[in-house]
Coordinates of C-alpha atoms in Angstrom, one line a residue:
I1 CA 22.3 -93.1 -44.6
N2 CA 23.7 -96.5 -43.8
F3 CA 23.9 -96.7 -40.0
K4 CA 21.7 -98.3 -37.4
L5 CA 19.7 -96.6 -34.8
S6 CA 18.3 -98.3 -31.8
L7 CA 14.5 -97.9 -31.3
R8 CA 15.2 -95.6 -28.3
T9 CA 17.6 -93.5 -30.3
M10 CA 15.1 -93.1 -33.1
V11 CA 12.5 -92.0 -30.6
K12 CA 14.8 -89.5 -28.9
T13 CA 16.0 -88.0 -32.1
A14 CA 12.5 -87.6 -33.6
L15 CA 12.3 -84.1 -32.1
C16 CA 15.2 -83.0 -34.2
V17 CA 14.0 -84.1 -37.6
A18 CA 11.6 -81.1 -37.9
A19 CA 14.4 -78.7 -37.0
C20 CA 16.7 -80.3 -39.5
V21 CA 14.1 -80.3 -42.3
A22 CA 13.1 -76.7 -41.5
S23 CA 16.8 -75.6 -41.5
A24 CA 17.5 -77.4 -44.8
S25 CA 14.4 -75.8 -46.4
A26 CA 15.6 -72.4 -45.4
F27 CA 18.4 -72.5 -48.0
V28 CA 17.8 -70.6 -51.1
P29 CA 19.2 -71.4 -54.6
G30 CA 21.5 -69.2 -56.6
N31 CA 24.7 -67.5 -55.6
V32 CA 24.1 -67.4 -51.8
N33 CA 27.1 -68.9 -50.0
T34 CA 25.3 -71.1 -47.6
P35 CA 27.2 -72.8 -44.8
S36 CA 27.5 -76.5 -44.7
F37 CA 24.8 -78.1 -42.5
S38 CA 24.3 -81.8 -42.2
T39 CA 21.0 -83.3 -41.3
R40 CA 22.6 -86.6 -40.5
L41 CA 21.9 -87.7 -36.9
S42 CA 24.6 -89.4 -35.0
A43 CA 23.7 -92.6 -33.1
K44 CA 24.9 -91.0 -29.9
Q45 CA 25.8 -87.5 -28.7
D46 CA 28.9 -88.4 -26.7
F47 CA 31.7 -86.8 -28.7
L48 CA 31.8 -83.4 -27.0
E49 CA 31.9 -84.6 -23.4
A50 CA 34.4 -84.0 -20.6
T51 CA 36.0 -86.9 -18.8
P52 CA 34.0 -87.7 -16.8
Y53 CA 31.1 -86.0 -18.5
H54 CA 30.1 -84.0 -15.4
D55 CA 33.6 -82.5 -14.9
Q56 CA 33.2 -78.7 -15.4
S57 CA 36.9 -77.9 -15.1
T58 CA 37.3 -77.6 -18.9
V59 CA 34.2 -75.5 -19.7
P60 CA 35.3 -73.0 -22.4
V61 CA 34.9 -69.3 -21.5
N62 CA 35.6 -66.2 -23.6
V63 CA 37.5 -68.0 -26.3
Y64 CA 36.6 -65.3 -28.7
K65 CA 36.7 -61.7 -27.7
N66 CA 35.4 -58.3 -29.0
K67 CA 38.6 -57.4 -30.9
A68 CA 38.9 -60.9 -32.4
P69 CA 35.4 -62.3 -32.8
F70 CA 34.3 -65.5 -34.4
T71 CA 32.4 -65.3 -37.7
G72 CA 29.5 -67.7 -37.8
K73 CA 27.1 -68.2 -40.7
V74 CA 23.3 -68.3 -40.4
V75 CA 21.7 -71.6 -41.4
S76 CA 18.1 -70.5 -40.9
T77 CA 16.0 -67.9 -39.2
K78 CA 12.4 -68.8 -38.4
R79 CA 9.6 -67.0 -36.6
I80 CA 8.4 -69.3 -33.8
V81 CA 5.3 -67.5 -32.4
G82 CA 1.7 -67.3 -33.6
P83 CA -0.1 -64.3 -35.0
Q84 CA -1.5 -63.2 -31.7
A85 CA 1.8 -63.2 -29.9
T86 CA 3.0 -60.0 -28.3
G87 CA 5.9 -59.2 -30.6
E88 CA 8.0 -61.5 -32.8
T89 CA 10.4 -64.1 -31.6
C90 CA 12.8 -66.0 -33.9
H91 CA 14.8 -69.2 -33.7
I92 CA 18.2 -68.7 -35.4
I93 CA 20.5 -71.5 -36.2
I94 CA 24.2 -70.6 -36.7
D95 CA 26.9 -72.7 -38.2
H96 CA 30.2 -72.6 -36.3
N97 CA 31.8 -75.6 -38.0
G98 CA 32.7 -77.1 -34.7
D99 CA 35.1 -74.3 -33.9
F100 CA 33.1 -72.5 -31.3
P101 CA 32.3 -75.1 -28.6
Y102 CA 30.1 -74.2 -25.6
W103 CA 28.1 -75.9 -22.8
E104 CA 24.4 -75.8 -22.0
G105 CA 23.6 -72.7 -20.0
Q106 CA 26.2 -70.4 -21.6
S107 CA 25.7 -67.4 -23.8
W108 CA 27.1 -66.1 -27.1
G109 CA 27.9 -62.5 -27.7
V110 CA 26.7 -61.0 -30.9
I111 CA 28.3 -57.8 -32.4
P112 CA 25.8 -56.2 -34.9
P113 CA 27.3 -54.7 -38.0
G114 CA 27.6 -51.0 -38.5
T115 CA 28.5 -48.2 -36.1
R116 CA 26.6 -46.2 -33.5
E117 CA 25.1 -42.9 -34.8
K118 CA 26.1 -40.9 -31.7
D119 CA 29.9 -41.4 -32.1
G120 CA 30.6 -43.6 -35.1
K121 CA 32.1 -46.4 -33.0
P122 CA 31.3 -50.1 -33.6
H123 CA 28.2 -51.4 -31.8
S124 CA 28.8 -53.0 -28.5
V125 CA 28.3 -56.8 -28.0
R126 CA 24.9 -58.1 -26.9
L127 CA 24.7 -61.4 -25.0
Y128 CA 22.1 -64.1 -25.9
S129 CA 21.6 -67.3 -24.0
I130 CA 22.2 -70.3 -26.3
A131 CA 19.0 -72.1 -27.1
S132 CA 20.5 -75.5 -28.1
S133 CA 22.7 -78.2 -26.5
R134 CA 26.4 -78.3 -27.2
Y135 CA 25.5 -80.6 -30.1
G136 CA 23.2 -78.2 -31.8
D137 CA 19.8 -78.8 -33.3
D138 CA 21.2 -81.1 -35.9
M139 CA 23.3 -82.9 -33.3
T140 CA 26.6 -82.6 -35.3
G141 CA 28.3 -80.4 -32.8
K142 CA 28.7 -77.8 -35.5
T143 CA 25.8 -75.4 -35.0
G144 CA 24.2 -73.5 -32.2
S145 CA 20.8 -71.7 -31.8
L146 CA 19.6 -68.4 -30.4
C147 CA 16.1 -67.5 -29.4
V148 CA 15.6 -63.8 -30.0
R149 CA 12.7 -61.4 -29.6
R150 CA 12.7 -58.5 -32.0
A151 CA 13.0 -55.3 -29.8
T152 CA 10.7 -52.5 -31.1
Y153 CA 9.6 -49.2 -29.5
W154 CA 6.0 -48.1 -29.8
C155 CA 5.7 -44.3 -30.1
P156 CA 2.5 -43.0 -28.6
E157 CA 2.7 -39.8 -30.7
L158 CA 3.2 -41.6 -34.0
K159 CA 0.9 -44.5 -32.9
A160 CA 3.3 -46.8 -34.6
D161 CA 6.7 -48.4 -34.1
D162 CA 9.5 -45.9 -34.2
P163 CA 12.3 -47.5 -36.4
A164 CA 14.8 -45.1 -35.0
K165 CA 14.5 -46.7 -31.6
K166 CA 14.4 -50.3 -32.5
G167 CA 16.8 -52.8 -31.0
V168 CA 19.9 -52.8 -33.2
C169 CA 21.1 -56.4 -32.6
S170 CA 17.7 -58.2 -32.2
N171 CA 16.5 -56.7 -35.4
F172 CA 19.7 -57.6 -37.2
L173 CA 19.4 -61.2 -36.0
C174 CA 15.7 -61.6 -36.8
D175 CA 16.3 -60.2 -40.3
T176 CA 19.1 -62.5 -41.2
S177 CA 19.0 -64.9 -44.1
P178 CA 20.8 -68.2 -44.7
G179 CA 24.5 -67.5 -45.4
D180 CA 24.6 -64.2 -43.6
E181 CA 27.7 -63.7 -41.4
V182 CA 27.4 -63.1 -37.6
N183 CA 30.3 -61.8 -35.5
M184 CA 30.3 -63.5 -32.2
T185 CA 32.1 -63.6 -28.9
G186 CA 32.2 -66.0 -25.9
P187 CA 31.1 -68.4 -24.9
A188 CA 30.2 -66.5 -21.7
G189 CA 29.2 -67.5 -18.2
K190 CA 29.2 -70.4 -15.8
V191 CA 26.3 -69.4 -13.5
M192 CA 23.6 -71.4 -15.5
L193 CA 25.6 -74.6 -16.0
L194 CA 23.9 -77.9 -15.1
P195 CA 25.4 -79.8 -12.1
E196 CA 25.4 -83.4 -13.4
E197 CA 27.5 -85.2 -10.9
D198 CA 24.5 -86.5 -9.1
P199 CA 22.0 -87.9 -11.7
N200 CA 19.2 -87.7 -9.1
T201 CA 19.3 -83.9 -8.9
D202 CA 16.1 -82.1 -9.5
Y203 CA 16.1 -79.0 -11.6
I204 CA 13.5 -76.2 -11.3
M205 CA 13.7 -73.9 -14.4
V206 CA 11.8 -70.6 -14.3
A207 CA 11.6 -68.5 -17.4
T208 CA 9.8 -65.5 -18.9
G209 CA 9.8 -65.2 -22.7
T210 CA 13.2 -65.8 -24.4
G211 CA 14.6 -66.7 -21.0
I212 CA 13.5 -70.2 -22.1
A213 CA 16.7 -70.5 -24.2
P214 CA 19.1 -72.2 -21.8
Y215 CA 16.4 -74.6 -20.6
R216 CA 15.9 -75.8 -24.2
G217 CA 19.5 -76.9 -24.1
F218 CA 19.0 -78.6 -20.7
V219 CA 15.9 -80.5 -21.8
R220 CA 17.5 -81.6 -25.1
R221 CA 20.6 -82.9 -23.3
L222 CA 18.6 -84.8 -20.7
F223 CA 15.7 -86.1 -22.7
V224 CA 16.2 -85.8 -26.5
E225 CA 19.8 -86.6 -27.2
E226 CA 21.7 -89.8 -26.5
T227 CA 24.1 -88.2 -24.0
P228 CA 25.8 -89.8 -21.0
A229 CA 24.0 -87.2 -18.8
G230 CA 20.6 -88.2 -20.3
A231 CA 21.3 -91.9 -19.9
A232 CA 22.2 -91.4 -16.3
Y233 CA 19.5 -88.9 -15.3
K234 CA 17.0 -90.1 -12.7
G235 CA 15.8 -86.8 -11.3
Q236 CA 13.0 -84.4 -12.3
A237 CA 13.3 -81.4 -14.5
W238 CA 10.5 -78.9 -13.9
L239 CA 9.9 -76.1 -16.3
F240 CA 7.9 -73.0 -15.6
L241 CA 7.4 -70.6 -18.5
G242 CA 5.6 -67.3 -18.4
V243 CA 4.4 -65.5 -21.6
A244 CA 1.4 -63.3 -22.5
N245 CA -0.8 -65.9 -24.3
S246 CA -0.9 -69.2 -26.1
D247 CA 0.5 -67.8 -29.3
A248 CA 3.5 -66.6 -27.5
L249 CA 4.5 -70.0 -26.2
L250 CA 8.0 -71.0 -27.2
Y251 CA 8.9 -74.6 -28.2
D252 CA 5.6 -76.0 -26.9
D253 CA 5.7 -78.9 -29.3
E254 CA 9.1 -80.0 -28.0
W255 CA 8.0 -79.8 -24.4
Q256 CA 4.8 -81.7 -25.0
S257 CA 6.8 -84.5 -26.8
V258 CA 9.2 -84.8 -23.9
L259 CA 6.4 -84.7 -21.4
K260 CA 4.7 -87.6 -23.2
K261 CA 7.8 -89.7 -23.2
Y262 CA 9.1 -88.9 -19.7
P263 CA 6.1 -88.0 -17.5
D264 CA 7.9 -88.9 -14.3
N265 CA 11.1 -87.0 -15.1
F266 CA 9.8 -83.8 -16.8
R267 CA 7.1 -81.4 -15.6
L268 CA 5.7 -78.4 -17.3
D269 CA 3.7 -75.4 -16.1
Y270 CA 2.7 -72.3 -18.1
A271 CA 1.7 -68.8 -16.8
L272 CA -0.3 -67.1 -19.5
S273 CA -0.8 -63.6 -18.2
R274 CA -3.6 -62.6 -20.6
E275 CA -5.4 -65.9 -20.6
Q276 CA -5.2 -67.2 -17.0
E277 CA -6.1 -65.8 -13.6
N278 CA -4.2 -66.2 -10.4
K279 CA -5.9 -67.2 -7.1
K280 CA -6.6 -63.5 -6.3
G281 CA -8.4 -63.0 -9.6
G282 CA -5.6 -61.0 -11.2
K283 CA -3.4 -61.8 -14.2
M284 CA -1.4 -65.1 -14.0
Y285 CA 2.3 -64.1 -13.9
I286 CA 5.2 -66.4 -13.5
Q287 CA 5.5 -65.9 -9.7
D288 CA 1.8 -66.8 -9.3
K289 CA 2.3 -70.1 -11.1
V290 CA 5.3 -71.0 -9.0
E291 CA 3.4 -70.0 -5.8
E292 CA 0.8 -72.6 -6.6
Y293 CA 3.4 -75.3 -6.0
A294 CA 5.3 -73.4 -3.3
D295 CA 5.4 -76.2 -0.8
E296 CA 6.7 -78.7 -3.3
V297 CA 9.3 -76.2 -4.6
F298 CA 10.6 -75.5 -1.1
T299 CA 10.7 -79.2 -0.3
K300 CA 12.7 -79.9 -3.4
L301 CA 15.1 -77.1 -2.6
D302 CA 15.5 -78.4 0.9
N303 CA 16.4 -81.8 -0.6
G304 CA 19.1 -80.3 -2.9
A305 CA 17.3 -79.2 -6.0
H306 CA 18.8 -76.5 -8.2
I307 CA 16.6 -73.5 -9.2
Y308 CA 17.2 -71.4 -12.2
F309 CA 15.7 -68.0 -13.2
C310 CA 16.2 -66.6 -16.7
G311 CA 14.4 -63.7 -18.5
L312 CA 13.9 -60.0 -18.2
K313 CA 15.2 -58.6 -14.9
G314 CA 11.7 -57.3 -14.1
M315 CA 10.7 -60.9 -13.3
M316 CA 12.8 -61.1 -10.2
P317 CA 11.2 -58.6 -7.8
G318 CA 7.8 -60.4 -8.1
I319 CA 9.4 -63.8 -7.7
Q320 CA 11.5 -62.8 -4.7
E321 CA 8.5 -61.1 -3.0
M322 CA 6.5 -64.3 -3.5
L323 CA 9.3 -66.5 -2.2
K324 CA 9.8 -64.2 0.8
G325 CA 6.1 -64.5 1.7
V326 CA 6.2 -68.3 1.5
A327 CA 9.4 -68.4 3.5
E328 CA 8.0 -66.3 6.3
S329 CA 4.8 -68.4 6.4
K330 CA 7.1 -71.4 7.0
G331 CA 9.0 -69.5 9.8
L332 CA 12.1 -69.1 7.6
D333 CA 14.3 -66.0 7.4
F334 CA 14.1 -65.4 3.6
D335 CA 17.5 -63.7 3.3
E336 CA 19.3 -66.5 5.2
W337 CA 17.4 -69.1 3.2
V338 CA 18.5 -67.6 -0.1
K339 CA 22.0 -67.2 1.3
G340 CA 22.1 -70.9 2.1
L341 CA 21.0 -71.9 -1.4
K342 CA 23.6 -69.6 -2.9
K343 CA 26.3 -71.1 -0.6
K344 CA 25.4 -74.6 -1.9
K345 CA 25.3 -73.3 -5.5
Q346 CA 21.6 -74.2 -5.8
W347 CA 20.5 -70.7 -6.9
H348 CA 21.1 -69.6 -10.5
V349 CA 20.0 -66.3 -11.9
E350 CA 20.6 -64.8 -15.4
V351 CA 18.4 -61.8 -16.1
Y352 CA 18.8 -58.9 -18.6

């Protein structure tokens, strides 16, 4: 490859080499019609930007719909959790040939093949937060990634997983092979977009499990890729991730690499419910970890920080109860406080 990369570019793109190599190795020989997938890294990721880059007036929304979906092709499907993780989570790279643009924080809809048993109608669309930046893991702007946990149902009578009750779409995605086609809709949503007009803005990102997906796109855009947003960014992005144990951590190698290179601009805290204890001696859940830094979090929000929540909807009651307790201890009316954050568009929630 005859092009020059600055030292800084080479460092920032190092994270992507593993993804590219892994994706390339996922191809199989023979008659499989694998999608084109380049491992070439561009010198800069600036060719999919608005003008100016922080202008959100042209964000694509619902370009492809249920009745006329886009057909993407799987590049690779890889399990990304250890043997002791609770369940299986996969990272799936999908080739869209540059015809399905999206922004960080948006979701893709996936329509699993086949029909529903109860009425013979096609399966309904399932939304998945996109786990890559708009440039994709290979930075060509032609792929996007999903982070999917295989949904299974444990039957207490059978004392085994009941295949009849498994998640149709998550199992379809986790079972895909290179070259498989995926019918997709979207991109969907604007609630999780990054406000980039002020490069000093702090971002507080709270996730449980696969709710990490949009934040991977954020972090790659700000710290890994040579984007105009990354070049301008002077704030702090603070990531909180809650999972069951160390084997269930998602993209830890990527976070650690960014943390090492940008210790002043990136922070990382884990809540490992089966390995850590909270201050009361109970399991360490995501709200307990955030509470440890409550004063700092509240101060950041008072100063204009944006806070994001993504993951299973069951995460929100515990978080809201914790935040309410902290707010009251500070003499604040919790409902009015949250209302104020929402009014200033600092409060972003996407749960499922």
